[in-house]
Amino acid sequence: DQQVKQNSPSLSVQEGRISILNCDYTNSMFDYFLWYKKYPAEGPTFLISISSIKDKNEDGRFTVFLNKSAKHLSLHIVPSQPGDSAVYFCAASGMDSNYQLIWGAGTKLIIKP
Amino acid sequence: NAGVTQTPKFQVLKTGQSMTLQCAQDMNHEYMSWYRQDPGMGLRLIHYSVGAGITDQGEVPNGYNVSRSTTEDFPLRLLSAAPSQTSVYFCASSYSLPTDTQYFGPGTRLTVL
């Protein structure tokens, strides 16, 4: 029973366009959400996070949107660059998980030149 | 500043063998964790530690032991390896909380025959 779902295993986007990666969660007690990025043969690296008291957080080309009523968050990358090609993991945390991170399965983003 | 280091990078074991995966960090972080990553699944928490001398179980602890005798080191022991433990293992550390930025090691790819 996956509490954090990333339903698109892969996504292909043209360089310069917007990449939108989606994440759904089932546990309404989650109150903090994070995105990590992973290149092959490396460990994940932190990208951006958002608390449930916000609905948007921005950091340069990366913006995360949170829709609590829909239990949905999305990561927008604008403009997409070749170096953005990686696997993106969504993770959630809350009281029910003892504040440990519950991870989605990841979405592989491919930026086409 | 080496960050989080893991050894070995690759390991092949036979069923029933035991081994220790090493993890060390030089950032004076209190929180350390071990995850496993399997195809089509997100990272799953095996064990974590909130400081020297304190460890706790994560989502999938069976078959694994940990200890935290120093702030720097957090080894993961496989007691009697099984094919189901074939996976990629990541160690991570963060300043204090799991929701603080976690810094990951490069991973250990373990195959159990």
Tab-separated table of C-alpha atoms in Angstrom:
chain	number	residue	atom	x	y	z
A	1	ASP	CA	0.000	0.000	0.000
A	2	GLN	CA	1.972	2.934	-1.330
A	3	GLN	CA	1.323	6.125	0.594
A	4	VAL	CA	3.297	8.240	-1.869
A	5	LYS	CA	2.720	7.620	-5.558
A	6	GLN	CA	4.496	8.886	-8.609
A	7	ASN	CA	2.369	7.453	-11.382
A	8	SER	CA	4.599	8.392	-14.301
A	9	PRO	CA	7.698	6.168	-14.415
A	10	SER	CA	9.196	8.421	-17.095
A	11	LEU	CA	8.711	11.781	-18.766
A	12	SER	CA	10.328	13.202	-21.878
A	13	VAL	CA	10.509	16.991	-22.367
A	14	GLN	CA	12.110	19.254	-24.954
A	15	GLU	CA	15.004	21.388	-23.766
A	16	GLY	CA	13.797	24.868	-22.873
A	17	ARG	CA	10.229	23.762	-22.157
A	18	ILE	CA	8.544	23.248	-18.791
A	19	SER	CA	8.846	19.885	-17.025
A	20	ILE	CA	6.021	18.987	-14.639
A	21	LEU	CA	6.485	16.035	-12.324
A	22	ASN	CA	3.552	14.865	-10.247
A	23	CYS	CA	3.189	13.165	-6.887
A	24	ASP	CA	0.095	11.990	-5.000
A	25	TYR	CA	-0.183	10.947	-1.382
A	26	THR	CA	-2.877	9.176	0.598
A	27	ASN	CA	-2.111	10.118	4.202
A	28	SER	CA	-3.658	13.434	5.211
A	29	MET	CA	-1.334	13.561	8.230
A	30	PHE	CA	1.688	14.225	6.013
A	31	ASP	CA	2.746	17.830	6.569
A	32	TYR	CA	6.146	18.171	4.919
A	33	PHE	CA	7.121	17.245	1.397
A	34	LEU	CA	10.475	17.061	-0.359
A	35	TRP	CA	11.869	16.434	-3.822
A	36	TYR	CA	15.191	14.726	-4.377
A	37	LYS	CA	17.040	14.239	-7.643
A	38	LYS	CA	19.186	11.232	-8.489
A	39	TYR	CA	21.756	10.656	-11.198
A	40	PRO	CA	22.829	7.087	-12.126
A	41	ALA	CA	25.390	5.522	-9.763
A	42	GLU	CA	25.022	8.389	-7.281
A	43	GLY	CA	22.986	8.945	-4.160
A	44	PRO	CA	19.944	11.258	-4.237
A	45	THR	CA	20.477	14.982	-3.672
A	46	PHE	CA	17.986	17.366	-2.108
A	47	LEU	CA	16.193	19.698	-4.487
A	48	ILE	CA	13.332	21.570	-2.828
A	49	SER	CA	10.762	21.154	-0.056
A	50	ILE	CA	7.426	22.545	1.057
A	51	SER	CA	5.528	22.644	4.305
A	52	SER	CA	1.785	22.040	4.412
A	53	ILE	CA	1.207	25.621	5.591
A	54	LYS	CA	2.277	26.801	2.130
A	55	ASP	CA	0.936	26.052	-1.315
A	56	LYS	CA	3.995	27.088	-3.295
A	57	ASN	CA	7.740	27.242	-2.847
A	58	GLU	CA	10.195	28.510	-5.423
A	59	ASP	CA	13.941	28.133	-5.834
A	60	GLY	CA	15.373	29.380	-9.082
A	61	ARG	CA	14.078	27.254	-11.938
A	62	PHE	CA	12.310	24.883	-9.543
A	63	THR	CA	8.849	25.439	-8.072
A	64	VAL	CA	6.852	23.012	-5.985
A	65	PHE	CA	3.080	23.354	-5.712
A	66	LEU	CA	1.010	21.699	-2.999
A	67	ASN	CA	-2.732	21.053	-3.240
A	68	LYS	CA	-3.724	19.700	0.164
A	69	SER	CA	-7.353	19.068	-0.662
A	70	ALA	CA	-6.346	16.897	-3.624
A	71	LYS	CA	-3.370	15.407	-1.763
A	72	HIS	CA	-1.235	16.280	-4.740
A	73	LEU	CA	2.039	18.042	-5.305
A	74	SER	CA	3.927	18.888	-8.431
A	75	LEU	CA	7.437	19.996	-9.299
A	76	HIS	CA	7.835	22.482	-12.139
A	77	ILE	CA	11.184	22.993	-13.837
A	78	VAL	CA	11.408	26.027	-16.119
A	79	PRO	CA	13.234	26.118	-18.436
A	80	SER	CA	14.319	22.474	-18.627
A	81	GLN	CA	18.007	21.893	-19.260
A	82	PRO	CA	19.952	18.770	-20.322
A	83	GLY	CA	21.497	18.516	-16.836
A	84	ASP	CA	17.989	18.072	-15.420
A	85	SER	CA	17.828	14.569	-16.897
A	86	ALA	CA	17.660	12.392	-13.778
A	87	VAL	CA	15.256	10.426	-11.611
A	88	TYR	CA	13.127	12.633	-9.357
A	89	PHE	CA	11.785	11.299	-6.073
A	90	CYS	CA	8.972	12.787	-4.079
A	91	ALA	CA	8.992	12.133	-0.310
A	92	ALA	CA	6.554	12.941	2.484
A	93	SER	CA	6.753	13.137	6.236
A	94	GLY	CA	4.348	13.458	9.129
A	95	MET	CA	3.354	12.305	12.574
A	96	ASP	CA	2.079	8.938	11.302
A	97	SER	CA	5.498	8.106	9.854
A	98	ASN	CA	7.243	9.280	13.034
A	99	TYR	CA	8.484	12.098	10.788
A	100	GLN	CA	10.569	9.641	8.759
A	101	LEU	CA	10.434	10.067	5.001
A	102	ILE	CA	8.075	7.957	2.888
A	103	TRP	CA	9.275	7.907	-0.719
A	104	GLY	CA	7.592	7.602	-4.081
A	105	ALA	CA	8.979	5.251	-6.729
A	106	GLY	CA	10.490	8.070	-8.781
A	107	THR	CA	10.004	9.573	-12.235
A	108	LYS	CA	12.788	9.438	-14.798
A	109	LEU	CA	12.983	12.795	-16.584
A	110	ILE	CA	14.618	12.885	-19.999
A	111	ILE	CA	15.390	16.276	-21.517
A	112	LYS	CA	15.644	16.082	-25.305
A	113	PRO	CA	17.941	18.540	-27.127
B	1	ASN	CA	35.077	17.454	3.596
B	2	ALA	CA	34.224	13.992	2.194
B	3	GLY	CA	30.504	14.119	3.079
B	4	VAL	CA	28.975	10.643	3.373
B	5	THR	CA	31.140	7.696	2.381
B	6	GLN	CA	30.037	4.113	1.913
B	7	THR	CA	32.042	0.952	1.414
B	8	PRO	CA	32.059	-1.313	-0.457
B	9	LYS	CA	30.546	-0.068	-3.725
B	10	PHE	CA	29.721	-3.578	-4.924
B	11	GLN	CA	29.379	-6.872	-3.083
B	12	VAL	CA	28.292	-10.392	-3.978
B	13	LEU	CA	27.306	-12.734	-1.169
B	14	LYS	CA	26.081	-16.285	-0.942
B	15	THR	CA	22.881	-17.067	0.907
B	16	GLY	CA	23.561	-17.340	4.623
B	17	GLN	CA	26.725	-15.239	4.661
B	18	SER	CA	26.948	-12.175	6.855
B	19	MET	CA	28.572	-8.853	6.143
B	20	THR	CA	28.758	-5.238	7.258
B	21	LEU	CA	28.145	-2.231	5.044
B	22	GLN	CA	30.155	0.721	6.271
B	23	CYS	CA	28.916	4.303	6.398
B	24	ALA	CA	30.717	7.367	7.707
B	25	GLN	CA	30.042	11.105	7.653
B	26	ASP	CA	32.311	14.001	8.558
B	27	MET	CA	29.673	16.740	8.907
B	28	ASN	CA	28.944	16.163	12.617
B	29	HIS	CA	25.359	15.254	11.766
B	30	GLU	CA	23.156	13.773	14.446
B	31	TYR	CA	20.683	11.954	12.191
B	32	MET	CA	21.796	8.996	10.078
B	33	SER	CA	19.766	6.486	8.126
B	34	TRP	CA	19.960	3.413	5.928
B	35	TYR	CA	17.667	2.907	2.935
B	36	ARG	CA	17.313	0.231	0.339
B	37	GLN	CA	16.184	0.900	-3.198
B	38	ASP	CA	14.563	-1.789	-5.305
B	39	PRO	CA	13.384	-1.536	-8.930
B	40	GLY	CA	10.016	0.181	-9.267
B	41	MET	CA	9.968	1.183	-5.617
B	42	GLY	CA	10.977	4.216	-3.679
B	43	LEU	CA	13.646	4.234	-1.035
B	44	ARG	CA	12.575	2.269	2.030
B	45	LEU	CA	13.956	3.063	5.460
B	46	ILE	CA	15.725	0.157	7.168
B	47	HIS	CA	17.096	1.704	10.388
B	48	TYR	CA	17.884	5.174	11.577
B	49	SER	CA	19.720	6.920	14.389
B	50	VAL	CA	19.129	10.318	15.984
B	51	GLY	CA	22.485	10.384	17.739
B	52	ALA	CA	25.335	8.282	19.099
B	53	GLY	CA	23.998	5.368	21.103
B	54	ILE	CA	20.435	5.716	19.779
B	55	THR	CA	18.998	3.607	16.959
B	56	ASP	CA	15.496	2.698	15.854
B	57	GLN	CA	13.765	0.550	13.277
B	58	GLY	CA	12.409	1.867	10.030
B	59	GLU	CA	9.936	0.369	7.602
B	60	VAL	CA	11.896	-2.785	6.645
B	61	PRO	CA	14.281	-3.711	9.527
B	62	ASN	CA	14.091	-7.518	9.432
B	63	GLY	CA	17.408	-9.204	8.704
B	64	TYR	CA	19.469	-6.101	9.478
B	65	ASN	CA	21.212	-4.742	12.564
B	66	VAL	CA	22.771	-1.350	13.205
B	67	SER	CA	24.787	0.354	15.904
B	68	ARG	CA	25.927	3.951	16.429
B	69	SER	CA	28.897	4.039	18.773
B	70	THR	CA	30.185	7.345	17.394
B	71	THR	CA	28.587	10.340	15.687
B	72	GLU	CA	30.544	9.608	12.517
B	73	ASP	CA	29.885	5.909	11.870
B	74	PHE	CA	26.685	3.978	11.247
B	75	PRO	CA	27.385	0.423	10.003
B	76	LEU	CA	24.636	-1.848	8.699
B	77	ARG	CA	24.979	-5.580	9.357
B	78	LEU	CA	23.315	-8.290	7.349
B	79	LEU	CA	23.028	-11.215	9.724
B	80	SER	CA	22.322	-14.073	7.288
B	81	ALA	CA	22.006	-12.856	3.720
B	82	ALA	CA	18.982	-13.868	1.639
B	83	PRO	CA	18.279	-13.311	-2.074
B	84	SER	CA	15.476	-10.911	-1.050
B	85	GLN	CA	18.192	-8.603	0.290
B	86	THR	CA	19.597	-8.069	-3.195
B	87	SER	CA	19.276	-4.316	-3.549
B	88	VAL	CA	21.078	-0.993	-3.657
B	89	TYR	CA	21.747	0.357	-0.182
B	90	PHE	CA	22.102	4.051	0.608
B	91	CYS	CA	23.327	5.640	3.785
B	92	ALA	CA	22.360	9.242	4.513
B	93	SER	CA	22.903	11.850	7.188
B	94	SER	CA	21.287	15.138	8.127
B	95	TYR	CA	21.853	17.808	10.759
B	96	SER	CA	19.180	16.714	13.206
B	97	LEU	CA	15.872	15.652	11.638
B	98	PRO	CA	14.913	13.367	8.748
B	99	THR	CA	13.260	16.393	7.106
B	100	ASP	CA	16.499	18.374	7.199
B	101	THR	CA	18.450	18.011	3.976
B	102	GLN	CA	19.706	14.442	3.895
B	103	TYR	CA	23.107	13.912	2.303
B	104	PHE	CA	23.454	10.528	0.679
B	105	GLY	CA	26.418	8.291	0.063
B	106	PRO	CA	27.018	6.836	-3.420
B	107	GLY	CA	25.354	3.529	-2.565
B	108	THR	CA	26.343	-0.127	-2.265
B	109	ARG	CA	25.029	-2.564	-4.857
B	110	LEU	CA	24.553	-5.914	-3.113
B	111	THR	CA	23.754	-9.195	-4.845
B	112	VAL	CA	22.865	-12.278	-2.826
B	113	LEU	CA	23.056	-15.554	-4.727
